[in-house]
PDB file of C-alpha atoms and ligand atoms in Angstrom:
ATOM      1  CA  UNK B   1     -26.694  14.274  33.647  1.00 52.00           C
ATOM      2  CA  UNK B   2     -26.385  14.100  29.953  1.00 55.00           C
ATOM      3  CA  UNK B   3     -30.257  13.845  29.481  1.00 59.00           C
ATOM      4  CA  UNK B   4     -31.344  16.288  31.342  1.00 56.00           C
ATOM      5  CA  UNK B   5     -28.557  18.714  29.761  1.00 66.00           C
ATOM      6  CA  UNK B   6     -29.339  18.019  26.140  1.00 64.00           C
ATOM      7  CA  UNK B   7     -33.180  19.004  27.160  1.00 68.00           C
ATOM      8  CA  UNK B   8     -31.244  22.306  27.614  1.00 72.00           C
ATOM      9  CA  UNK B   9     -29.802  22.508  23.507  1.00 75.00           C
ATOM     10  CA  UNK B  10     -31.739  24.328  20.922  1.00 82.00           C
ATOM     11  CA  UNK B  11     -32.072  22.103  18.055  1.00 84.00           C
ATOM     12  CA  UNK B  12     -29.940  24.072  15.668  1.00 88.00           C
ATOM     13  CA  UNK B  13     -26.843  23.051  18.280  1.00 88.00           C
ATOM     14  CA  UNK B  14     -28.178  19.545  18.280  1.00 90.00           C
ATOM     15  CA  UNK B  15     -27.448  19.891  14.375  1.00 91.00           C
ATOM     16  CA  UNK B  16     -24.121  21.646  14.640  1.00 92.00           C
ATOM     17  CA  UNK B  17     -23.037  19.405  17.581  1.00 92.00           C
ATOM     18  CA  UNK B  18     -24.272  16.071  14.986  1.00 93.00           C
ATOM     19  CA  UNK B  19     -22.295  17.822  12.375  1.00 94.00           C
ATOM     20  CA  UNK B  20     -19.198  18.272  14.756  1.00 95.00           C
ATOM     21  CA  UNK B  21     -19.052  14.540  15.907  1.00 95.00           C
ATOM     22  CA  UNK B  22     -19.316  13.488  11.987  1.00 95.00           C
ATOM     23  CA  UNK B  23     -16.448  15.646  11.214  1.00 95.00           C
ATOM     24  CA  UNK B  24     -14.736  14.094  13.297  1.00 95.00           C
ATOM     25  CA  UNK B  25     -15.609  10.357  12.523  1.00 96.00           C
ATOM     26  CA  UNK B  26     -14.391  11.496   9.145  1.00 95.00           C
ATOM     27  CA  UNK B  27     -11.214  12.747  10.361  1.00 94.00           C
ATOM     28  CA  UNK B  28     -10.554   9.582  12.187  1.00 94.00           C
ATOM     29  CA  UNK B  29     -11.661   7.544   9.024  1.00 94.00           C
ATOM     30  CA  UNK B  30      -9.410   9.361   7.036  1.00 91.00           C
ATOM     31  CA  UNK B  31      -6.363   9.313   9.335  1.00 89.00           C
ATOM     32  CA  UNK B  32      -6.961   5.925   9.774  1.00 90.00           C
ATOM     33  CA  UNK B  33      -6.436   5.434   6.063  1.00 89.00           C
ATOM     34  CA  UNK B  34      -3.510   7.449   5.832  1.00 81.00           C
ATOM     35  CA  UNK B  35      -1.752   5.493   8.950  1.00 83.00           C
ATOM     36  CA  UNK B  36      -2.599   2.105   7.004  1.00 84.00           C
ATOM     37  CA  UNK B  37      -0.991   3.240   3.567  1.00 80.00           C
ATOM     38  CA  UNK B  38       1.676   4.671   5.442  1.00 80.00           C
ATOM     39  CA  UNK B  39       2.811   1.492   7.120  1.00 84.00           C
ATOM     40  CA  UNK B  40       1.854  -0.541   3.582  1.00 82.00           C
ATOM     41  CA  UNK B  41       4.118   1.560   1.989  1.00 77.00           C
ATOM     42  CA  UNK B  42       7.231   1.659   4.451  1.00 82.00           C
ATOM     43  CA  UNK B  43       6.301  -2.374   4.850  1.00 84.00           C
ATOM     44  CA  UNK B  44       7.215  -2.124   0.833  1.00 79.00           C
ATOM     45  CA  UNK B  45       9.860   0.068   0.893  1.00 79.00           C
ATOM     46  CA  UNK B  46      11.413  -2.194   3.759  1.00 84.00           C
ATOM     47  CA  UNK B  47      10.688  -5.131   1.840  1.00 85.00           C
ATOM     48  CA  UNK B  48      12.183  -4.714  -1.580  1.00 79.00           C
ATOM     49  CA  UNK B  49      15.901  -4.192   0.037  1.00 83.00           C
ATOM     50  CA  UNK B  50      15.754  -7.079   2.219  1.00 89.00           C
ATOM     51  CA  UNK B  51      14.548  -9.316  -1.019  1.00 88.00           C
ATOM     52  CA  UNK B  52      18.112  -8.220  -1.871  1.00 84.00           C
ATOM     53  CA  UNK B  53      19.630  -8.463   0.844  1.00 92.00           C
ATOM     54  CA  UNK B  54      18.501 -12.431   1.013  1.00 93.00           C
ATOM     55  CA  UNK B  55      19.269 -13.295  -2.104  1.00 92.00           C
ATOM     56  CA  UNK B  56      22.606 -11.837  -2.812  1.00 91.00           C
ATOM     57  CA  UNK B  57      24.049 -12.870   0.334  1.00 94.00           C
ATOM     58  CA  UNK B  58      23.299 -16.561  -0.843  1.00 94.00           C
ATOM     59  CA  UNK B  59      24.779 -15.927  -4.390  1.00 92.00           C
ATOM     60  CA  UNK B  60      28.039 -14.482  -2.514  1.00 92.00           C
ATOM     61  CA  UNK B  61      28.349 -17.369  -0.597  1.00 92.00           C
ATOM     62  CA  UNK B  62      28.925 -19.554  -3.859  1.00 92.00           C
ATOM     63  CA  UNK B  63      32.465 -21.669  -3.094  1.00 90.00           C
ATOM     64  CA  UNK B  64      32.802 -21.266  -7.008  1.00 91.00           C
ATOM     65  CA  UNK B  65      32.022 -17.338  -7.569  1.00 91.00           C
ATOM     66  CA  UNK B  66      35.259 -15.618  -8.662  1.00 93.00           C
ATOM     67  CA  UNK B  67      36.696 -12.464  -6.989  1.00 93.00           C
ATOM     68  CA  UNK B  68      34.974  -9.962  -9.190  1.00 94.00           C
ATOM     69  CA  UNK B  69      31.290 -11.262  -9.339  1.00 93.00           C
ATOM     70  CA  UNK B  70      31.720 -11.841  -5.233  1.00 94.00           C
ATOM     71  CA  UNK B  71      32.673  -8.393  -4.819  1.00 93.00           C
ATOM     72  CA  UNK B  72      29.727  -6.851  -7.172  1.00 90.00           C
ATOM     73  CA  UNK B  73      27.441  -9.024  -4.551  1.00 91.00           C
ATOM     74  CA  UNK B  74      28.762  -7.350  -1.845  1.00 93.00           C
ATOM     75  CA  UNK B  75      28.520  -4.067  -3.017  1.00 88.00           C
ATOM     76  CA  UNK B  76      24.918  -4.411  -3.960  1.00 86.00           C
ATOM     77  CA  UNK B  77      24.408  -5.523  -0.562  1.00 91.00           C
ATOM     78  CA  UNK B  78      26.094  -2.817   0.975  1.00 89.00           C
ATOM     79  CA  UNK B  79      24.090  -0.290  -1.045  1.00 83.00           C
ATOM     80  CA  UNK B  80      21.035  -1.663  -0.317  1.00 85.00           C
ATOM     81  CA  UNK B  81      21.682  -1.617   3.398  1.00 90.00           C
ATOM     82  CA  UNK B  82      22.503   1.654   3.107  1.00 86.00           C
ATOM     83  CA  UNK B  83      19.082   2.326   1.558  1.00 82.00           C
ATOM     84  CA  UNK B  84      17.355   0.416   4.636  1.00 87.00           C
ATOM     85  CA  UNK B  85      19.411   2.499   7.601  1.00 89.00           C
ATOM     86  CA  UNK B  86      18.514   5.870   5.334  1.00 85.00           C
ATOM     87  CA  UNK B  87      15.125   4.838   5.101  1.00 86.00           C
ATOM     88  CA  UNK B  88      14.718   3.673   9.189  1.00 90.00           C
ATOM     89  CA  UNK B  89      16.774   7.404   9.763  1.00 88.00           C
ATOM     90  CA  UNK B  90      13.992   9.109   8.349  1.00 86.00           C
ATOM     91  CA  UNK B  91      11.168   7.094  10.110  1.00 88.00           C
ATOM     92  CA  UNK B  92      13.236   7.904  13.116  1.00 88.00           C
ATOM     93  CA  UNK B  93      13.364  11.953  12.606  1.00 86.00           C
ATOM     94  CA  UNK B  94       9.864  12.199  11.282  1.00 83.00           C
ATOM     95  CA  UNK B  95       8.657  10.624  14.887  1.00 84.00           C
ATOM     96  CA  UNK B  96      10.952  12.964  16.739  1.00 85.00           C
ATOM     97  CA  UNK B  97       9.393  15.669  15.028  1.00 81.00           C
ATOM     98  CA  UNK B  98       6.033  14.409  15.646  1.00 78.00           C
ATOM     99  CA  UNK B  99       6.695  14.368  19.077  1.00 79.00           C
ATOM    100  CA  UNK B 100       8.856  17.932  19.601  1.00 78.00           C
ATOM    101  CA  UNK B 101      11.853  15.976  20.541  1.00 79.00           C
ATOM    102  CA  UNK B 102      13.652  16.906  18.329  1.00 80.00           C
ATOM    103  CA  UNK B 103      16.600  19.579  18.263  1.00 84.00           C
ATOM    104  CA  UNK B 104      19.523  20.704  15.866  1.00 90.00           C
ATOM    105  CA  UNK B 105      22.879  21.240  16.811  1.00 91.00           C
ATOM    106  CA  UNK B 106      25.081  23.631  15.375  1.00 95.00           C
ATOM    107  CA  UNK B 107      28.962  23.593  14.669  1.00 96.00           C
ATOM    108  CA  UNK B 108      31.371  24.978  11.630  1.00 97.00           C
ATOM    109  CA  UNK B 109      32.649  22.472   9.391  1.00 97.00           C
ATOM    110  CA  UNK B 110      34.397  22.593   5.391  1.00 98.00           C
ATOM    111  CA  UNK B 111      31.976  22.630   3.072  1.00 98.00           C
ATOM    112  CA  UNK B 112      34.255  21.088   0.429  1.00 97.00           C
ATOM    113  CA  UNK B 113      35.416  18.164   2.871  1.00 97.00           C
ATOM    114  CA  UNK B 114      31.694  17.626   3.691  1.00 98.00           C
ATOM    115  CA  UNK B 115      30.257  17.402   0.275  1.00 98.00           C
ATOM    116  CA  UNK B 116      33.108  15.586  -0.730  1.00 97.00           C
ATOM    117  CA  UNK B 117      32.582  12.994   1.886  1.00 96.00           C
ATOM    118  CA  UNK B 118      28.951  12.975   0.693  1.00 96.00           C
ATOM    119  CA  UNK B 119      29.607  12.450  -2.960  1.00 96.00           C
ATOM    120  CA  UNK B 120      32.423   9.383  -2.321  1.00 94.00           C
ATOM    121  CA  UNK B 121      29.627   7.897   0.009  1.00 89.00           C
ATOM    122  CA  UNK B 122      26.870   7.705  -2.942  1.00 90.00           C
ATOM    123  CA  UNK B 123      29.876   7.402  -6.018  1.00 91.00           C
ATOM    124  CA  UNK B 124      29.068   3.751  -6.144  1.00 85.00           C
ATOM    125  CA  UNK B 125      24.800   3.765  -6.784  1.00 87.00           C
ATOM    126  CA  UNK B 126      25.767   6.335  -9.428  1.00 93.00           C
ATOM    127  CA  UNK B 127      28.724   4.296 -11.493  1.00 92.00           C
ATOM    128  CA  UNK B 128      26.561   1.663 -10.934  1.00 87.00           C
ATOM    129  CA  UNK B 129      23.436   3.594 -12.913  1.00 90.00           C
ATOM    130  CA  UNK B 130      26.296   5.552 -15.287  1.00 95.00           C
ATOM    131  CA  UNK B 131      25.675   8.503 -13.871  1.00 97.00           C
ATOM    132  CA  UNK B 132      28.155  11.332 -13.536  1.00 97.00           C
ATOM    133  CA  UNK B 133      28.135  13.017 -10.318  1.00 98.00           C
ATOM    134  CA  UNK B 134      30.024  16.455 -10.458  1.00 98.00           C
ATOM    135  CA  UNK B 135      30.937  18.474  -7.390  1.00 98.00           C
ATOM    136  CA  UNK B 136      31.167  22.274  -7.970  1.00 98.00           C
ATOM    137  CA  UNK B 137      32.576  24.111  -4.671  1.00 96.00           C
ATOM    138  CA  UNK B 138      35.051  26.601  -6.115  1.00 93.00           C
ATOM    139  CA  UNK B 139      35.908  28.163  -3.330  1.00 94.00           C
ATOM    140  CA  UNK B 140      35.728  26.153   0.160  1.00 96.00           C
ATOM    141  CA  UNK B 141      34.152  27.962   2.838  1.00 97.00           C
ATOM    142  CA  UNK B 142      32.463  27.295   6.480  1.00 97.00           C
ATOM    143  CA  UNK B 143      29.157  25.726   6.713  1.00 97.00           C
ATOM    144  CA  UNK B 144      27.294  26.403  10.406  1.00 97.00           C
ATOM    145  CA  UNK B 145      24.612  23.607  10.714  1.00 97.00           C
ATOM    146  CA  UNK B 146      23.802  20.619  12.078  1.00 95.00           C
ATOM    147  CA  UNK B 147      26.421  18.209  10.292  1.00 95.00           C
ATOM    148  CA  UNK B 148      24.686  15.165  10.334  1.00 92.00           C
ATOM    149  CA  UNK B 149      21.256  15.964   9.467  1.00 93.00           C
ATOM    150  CA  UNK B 150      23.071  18.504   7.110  1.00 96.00           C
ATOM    151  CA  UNK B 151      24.073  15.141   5.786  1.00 95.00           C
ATOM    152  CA  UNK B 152      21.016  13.649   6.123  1.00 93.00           C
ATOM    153  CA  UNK B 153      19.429  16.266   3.527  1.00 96.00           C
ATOM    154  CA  UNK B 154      22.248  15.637   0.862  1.00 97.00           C
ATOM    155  CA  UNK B 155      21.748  12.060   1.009  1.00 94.00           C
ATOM    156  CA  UNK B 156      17.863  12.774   0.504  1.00 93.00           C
ATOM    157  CA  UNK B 157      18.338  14.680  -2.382  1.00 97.00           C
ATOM    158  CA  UNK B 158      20.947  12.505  -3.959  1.00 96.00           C
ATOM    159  CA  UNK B 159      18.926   9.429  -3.449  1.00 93.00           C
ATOM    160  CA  UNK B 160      16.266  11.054  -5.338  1.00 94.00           C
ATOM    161  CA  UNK B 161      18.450  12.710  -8.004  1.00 96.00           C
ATOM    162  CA  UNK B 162      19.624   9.470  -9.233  1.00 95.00           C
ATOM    163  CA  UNK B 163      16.147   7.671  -8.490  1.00 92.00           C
ATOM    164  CA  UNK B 164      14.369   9.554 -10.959  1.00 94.00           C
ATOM    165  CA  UNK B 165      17.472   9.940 -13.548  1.00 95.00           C
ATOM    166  CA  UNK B 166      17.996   8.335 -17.074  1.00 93.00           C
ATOM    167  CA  UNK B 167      21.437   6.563 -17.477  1.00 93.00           C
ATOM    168  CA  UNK B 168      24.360   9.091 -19.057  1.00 95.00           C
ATOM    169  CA  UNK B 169      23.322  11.549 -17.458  1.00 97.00           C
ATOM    170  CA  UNK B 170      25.229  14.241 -14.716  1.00 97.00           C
ATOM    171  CA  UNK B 171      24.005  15.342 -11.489  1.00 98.00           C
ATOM    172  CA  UNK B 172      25.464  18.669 -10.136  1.00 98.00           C
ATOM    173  CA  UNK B 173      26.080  19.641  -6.862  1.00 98.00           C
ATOM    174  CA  UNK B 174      27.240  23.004  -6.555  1.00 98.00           C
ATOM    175  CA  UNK B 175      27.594  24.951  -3.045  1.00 98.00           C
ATOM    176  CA  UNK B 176      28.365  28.845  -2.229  1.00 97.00           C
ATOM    177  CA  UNK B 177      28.380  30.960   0.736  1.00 97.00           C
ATOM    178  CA  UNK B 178      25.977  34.098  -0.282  1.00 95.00           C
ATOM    179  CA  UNK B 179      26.172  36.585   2.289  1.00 92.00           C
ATOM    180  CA  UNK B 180      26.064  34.708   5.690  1.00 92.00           C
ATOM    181  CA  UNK B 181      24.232  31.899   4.057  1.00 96.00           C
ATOM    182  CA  UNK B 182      25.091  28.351   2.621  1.00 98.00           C
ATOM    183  CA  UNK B 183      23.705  28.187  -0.936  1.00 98.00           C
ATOM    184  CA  UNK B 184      23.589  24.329  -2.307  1.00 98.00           C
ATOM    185  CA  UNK B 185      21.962  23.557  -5.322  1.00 98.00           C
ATOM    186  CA  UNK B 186      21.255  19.067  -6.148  1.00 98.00           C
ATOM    187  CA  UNK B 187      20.618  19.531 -10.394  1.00 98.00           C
ATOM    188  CA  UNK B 188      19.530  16.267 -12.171  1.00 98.00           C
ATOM    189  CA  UNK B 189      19.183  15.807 -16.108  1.00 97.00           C
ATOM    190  CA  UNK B 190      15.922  13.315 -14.887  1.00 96.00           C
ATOM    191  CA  UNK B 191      12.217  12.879 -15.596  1.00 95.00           C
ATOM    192  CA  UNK B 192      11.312  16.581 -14.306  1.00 96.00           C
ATOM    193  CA  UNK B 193       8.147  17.485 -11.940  1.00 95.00           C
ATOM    194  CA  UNK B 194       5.021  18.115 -13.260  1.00 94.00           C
ATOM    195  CA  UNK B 195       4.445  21.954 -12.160  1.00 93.00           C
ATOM    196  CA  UNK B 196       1.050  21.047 -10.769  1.00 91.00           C
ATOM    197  CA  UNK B 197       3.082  18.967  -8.122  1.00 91.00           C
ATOM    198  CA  UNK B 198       5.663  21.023  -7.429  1.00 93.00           C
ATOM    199  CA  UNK B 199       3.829  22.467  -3.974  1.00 89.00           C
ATOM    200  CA  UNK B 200       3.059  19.188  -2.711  1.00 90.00           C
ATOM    201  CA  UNK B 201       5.947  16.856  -3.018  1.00 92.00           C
ATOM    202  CA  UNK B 202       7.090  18.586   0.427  1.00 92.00           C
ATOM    203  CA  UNK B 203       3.996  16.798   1.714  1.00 85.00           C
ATOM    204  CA  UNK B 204       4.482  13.754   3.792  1.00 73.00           C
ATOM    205  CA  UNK B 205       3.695  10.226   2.032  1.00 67.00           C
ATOM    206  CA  UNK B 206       3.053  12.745  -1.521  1.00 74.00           C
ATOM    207  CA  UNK B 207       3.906  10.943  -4.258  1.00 72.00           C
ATOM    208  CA  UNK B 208       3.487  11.911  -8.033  1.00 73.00           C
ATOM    209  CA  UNK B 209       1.842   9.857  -9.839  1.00 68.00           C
ATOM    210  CA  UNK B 210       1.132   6.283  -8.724  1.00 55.00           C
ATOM    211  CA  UNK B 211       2.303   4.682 -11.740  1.00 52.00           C
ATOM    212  CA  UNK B 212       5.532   6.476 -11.837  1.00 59.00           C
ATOM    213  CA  UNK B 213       5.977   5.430  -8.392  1.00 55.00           C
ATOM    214  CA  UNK B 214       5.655   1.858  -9.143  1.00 49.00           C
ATOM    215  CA  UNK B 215       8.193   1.893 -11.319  1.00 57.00           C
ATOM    216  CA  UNK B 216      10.822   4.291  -8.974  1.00 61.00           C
ATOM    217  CA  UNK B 217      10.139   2.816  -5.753  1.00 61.00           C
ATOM    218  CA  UNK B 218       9.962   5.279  -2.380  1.00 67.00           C
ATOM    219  CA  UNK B 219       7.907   5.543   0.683  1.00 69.00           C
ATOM    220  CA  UNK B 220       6.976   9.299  -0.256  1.00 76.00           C
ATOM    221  CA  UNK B 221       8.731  10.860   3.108  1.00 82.00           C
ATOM    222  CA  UNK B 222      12.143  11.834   1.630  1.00 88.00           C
ATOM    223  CA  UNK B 223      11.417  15.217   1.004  1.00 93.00           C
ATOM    224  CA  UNK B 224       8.916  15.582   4.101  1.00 89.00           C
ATOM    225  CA  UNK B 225      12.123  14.801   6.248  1.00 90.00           C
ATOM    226  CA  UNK B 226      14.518  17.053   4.112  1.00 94.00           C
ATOM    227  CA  UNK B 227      11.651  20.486   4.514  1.00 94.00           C
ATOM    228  CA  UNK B 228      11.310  19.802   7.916  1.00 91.00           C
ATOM    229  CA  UNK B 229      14.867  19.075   8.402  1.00 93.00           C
ATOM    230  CA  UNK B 230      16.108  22.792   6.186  1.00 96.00           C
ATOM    231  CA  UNK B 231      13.276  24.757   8.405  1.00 94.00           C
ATOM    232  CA  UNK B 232      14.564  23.257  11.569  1.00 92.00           C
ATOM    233  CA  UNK B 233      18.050  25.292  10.720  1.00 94.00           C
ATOM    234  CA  UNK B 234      15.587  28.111   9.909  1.00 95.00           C
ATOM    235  CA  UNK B 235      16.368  27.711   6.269  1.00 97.00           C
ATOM    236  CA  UNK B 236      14.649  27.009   3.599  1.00 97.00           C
ATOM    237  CA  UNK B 237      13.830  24.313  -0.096  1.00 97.00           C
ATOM    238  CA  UNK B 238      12.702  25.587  -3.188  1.00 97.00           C
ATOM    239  CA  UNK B 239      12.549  23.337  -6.358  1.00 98.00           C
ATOM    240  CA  UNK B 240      12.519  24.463 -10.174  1.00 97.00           C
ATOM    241  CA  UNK B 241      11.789  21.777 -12.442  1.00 97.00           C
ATOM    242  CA  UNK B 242      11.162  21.360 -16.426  1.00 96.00           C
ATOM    243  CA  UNK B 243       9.066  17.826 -17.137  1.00 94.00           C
ATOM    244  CA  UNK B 244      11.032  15.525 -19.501  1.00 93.00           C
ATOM    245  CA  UNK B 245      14.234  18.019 -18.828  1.00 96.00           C
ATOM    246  CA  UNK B 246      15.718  17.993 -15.137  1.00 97.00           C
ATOM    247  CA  UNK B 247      15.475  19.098 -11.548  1.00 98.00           C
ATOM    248  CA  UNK B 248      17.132  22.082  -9.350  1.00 98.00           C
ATOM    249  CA  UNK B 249      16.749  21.431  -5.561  1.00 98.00           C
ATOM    250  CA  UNK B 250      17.840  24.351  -3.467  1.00 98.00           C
ATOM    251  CA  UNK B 251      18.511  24.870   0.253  1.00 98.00           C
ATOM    252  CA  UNK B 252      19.602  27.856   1.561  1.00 98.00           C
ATOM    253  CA  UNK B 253      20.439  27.459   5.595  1.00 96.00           C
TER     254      UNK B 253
HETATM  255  P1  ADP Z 301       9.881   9.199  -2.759  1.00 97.98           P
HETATM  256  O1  ADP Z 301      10.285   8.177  -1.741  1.00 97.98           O
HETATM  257  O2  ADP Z 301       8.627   8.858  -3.497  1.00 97.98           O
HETATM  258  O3  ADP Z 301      11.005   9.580  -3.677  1.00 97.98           O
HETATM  259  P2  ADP Z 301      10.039  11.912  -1.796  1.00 97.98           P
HETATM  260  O4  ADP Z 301       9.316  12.570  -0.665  1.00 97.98           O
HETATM  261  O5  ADP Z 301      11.520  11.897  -1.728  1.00 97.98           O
HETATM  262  O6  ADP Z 301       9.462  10.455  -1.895  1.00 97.98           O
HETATM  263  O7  ADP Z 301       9.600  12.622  -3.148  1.00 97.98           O
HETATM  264  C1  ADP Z 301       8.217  12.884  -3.410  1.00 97.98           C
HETATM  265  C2  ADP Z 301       7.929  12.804  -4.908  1.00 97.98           C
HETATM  266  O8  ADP Z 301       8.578  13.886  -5.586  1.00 97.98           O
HETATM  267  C3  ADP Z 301       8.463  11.543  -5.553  1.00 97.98           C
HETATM  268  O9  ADP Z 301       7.505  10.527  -5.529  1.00 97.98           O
HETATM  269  C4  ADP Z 301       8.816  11.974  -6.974  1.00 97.98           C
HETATM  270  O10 ADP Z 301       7.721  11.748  -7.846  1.00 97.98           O
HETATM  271  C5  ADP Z 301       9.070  13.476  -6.858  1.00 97.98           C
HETATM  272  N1  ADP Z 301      10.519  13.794  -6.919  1.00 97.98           N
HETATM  273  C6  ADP Z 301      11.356  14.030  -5.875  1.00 97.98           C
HETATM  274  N2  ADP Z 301      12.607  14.330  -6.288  1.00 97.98           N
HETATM  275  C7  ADP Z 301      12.577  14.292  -7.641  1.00 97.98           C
HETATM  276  C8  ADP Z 301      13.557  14.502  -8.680  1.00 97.98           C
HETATM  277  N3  ADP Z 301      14.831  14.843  -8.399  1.00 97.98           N
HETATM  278  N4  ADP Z 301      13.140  14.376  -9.968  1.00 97.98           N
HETATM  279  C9  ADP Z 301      11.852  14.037 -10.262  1.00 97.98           C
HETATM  280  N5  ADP Z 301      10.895  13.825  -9.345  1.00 97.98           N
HETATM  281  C10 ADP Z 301      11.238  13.939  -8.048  1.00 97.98           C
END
């Protein structure tokens, strides 16, 4: 009998036992917030590409469009469902995670033949933005990790490299096997990190700066994914980053 058990509680647990219950209303409030701007912004991030999508299928379908402009359609299409699937891959592995469903799995693969493979895949978005993307892998070597969301990582990385790049400039990858350990550094020539921010842009749905986010687009779980992702190899991210000068993003796995 709730009644006759509260007669029981000394008023100063009364208080803490208030104070407990509007912690948690608080919480809830909170959470609740969180969960809506989430979904606002992966409704957004959703959006913009399928605004694309709609509209440059029904230039491409012009009878009169020559070969070339037809072909630039396409490829904007293409790249921008690209962008979708990467962005719905993420949603997927952050619920997995959420969940503990989620498991790597292992196997040895060439580190040159995978980050080449990488670099052709994202070659167009960067020629498209005239920005040179340089692959540094002097000597190939074998990578032991989880290929895919190895791959998932790069693409991550490289999304954001070029997202927050100025035109003419390079992005470097550059990979080495240090001891028993797979070394790859992602190094843009872009707007830089304000060092306040550099310990929370690992944070799901952190995002600096909401005006520079307006302008660059992003759901703010990229990097979220890509921590989670390097820890679940039992590796890890570190970042170095000059404002107004560049970005180094480093995993070691
Ligand atoms: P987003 O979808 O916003 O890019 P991320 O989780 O990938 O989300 O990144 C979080 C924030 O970190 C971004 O909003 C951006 O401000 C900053 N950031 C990430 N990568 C870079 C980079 N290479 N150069 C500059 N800023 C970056």
């Amino acid at each position: 009998d709730f009644n006759v058990s509260l007669a029981n509680v000394g008023k100063d647990e009364l208080g803490e036992l208030a104070r407990s219950i509007q912690k948690l209303a608080d919480d809830l409030e909170r959470l609740q917030k969180e969960r809506n701007e989430f979904l606002a912004s992966i409704a957004h991030e959703l959006s913009t590409p399928l605004t694309y999508l709609i509209g440059y299928s029904k230039v491409a379908m012009r009878e009169n469009l020559n070969e070339n402009d037809r072909n630039h359609y396409l490829e904007i299409i293409t790249e921008e469902s690209n962008r979708m699937k990467e962005l719905v891959k993420n949603l997927l592995e952050l619920a997995k995670m959420d969940q503990n469903t989620f498991s790597v799995s292992k196997e040895y693969f060439s580190a040159r033949l995978f980050l080449d493979n990488i670099c052709k895949r994202v070659a167009p978005s960067f020629d498209m933005n005239n920005i040179k993307l340089i692959l540094v892998c002097e000597e190939d070597f074998e990578i032991y990790a989880d290929s895919l969301r190895l791959e998932q990582i790069m693409l991550n990385l490289l999304d954001n490299a070029l997202k927050y790049s100025n035109k003419n400039t390079k992005v470097t990858v550059e990979a080495m096997k240090q001891e028993e350990r797979t070394v790859i550094n992602v190094i843009d020539e872009g707007i830089g990190i304000p060092s306040d921010d550099l310990e929370l842009i690992f944070e799901k749905l952190y995002r600096v700066e909401k005006s520079r986010s307006r302008t660059f687009g992003g759901s703010g779980i990229g990097l979220a994914v890509v921590k989670e992702l390097v820890e679940a190899h039992g590796g890890t991210i570190k970042v170095k980053s000059i404002l107004g000068e560049g970005s180094t993003f480093t995993i070691t796995i």
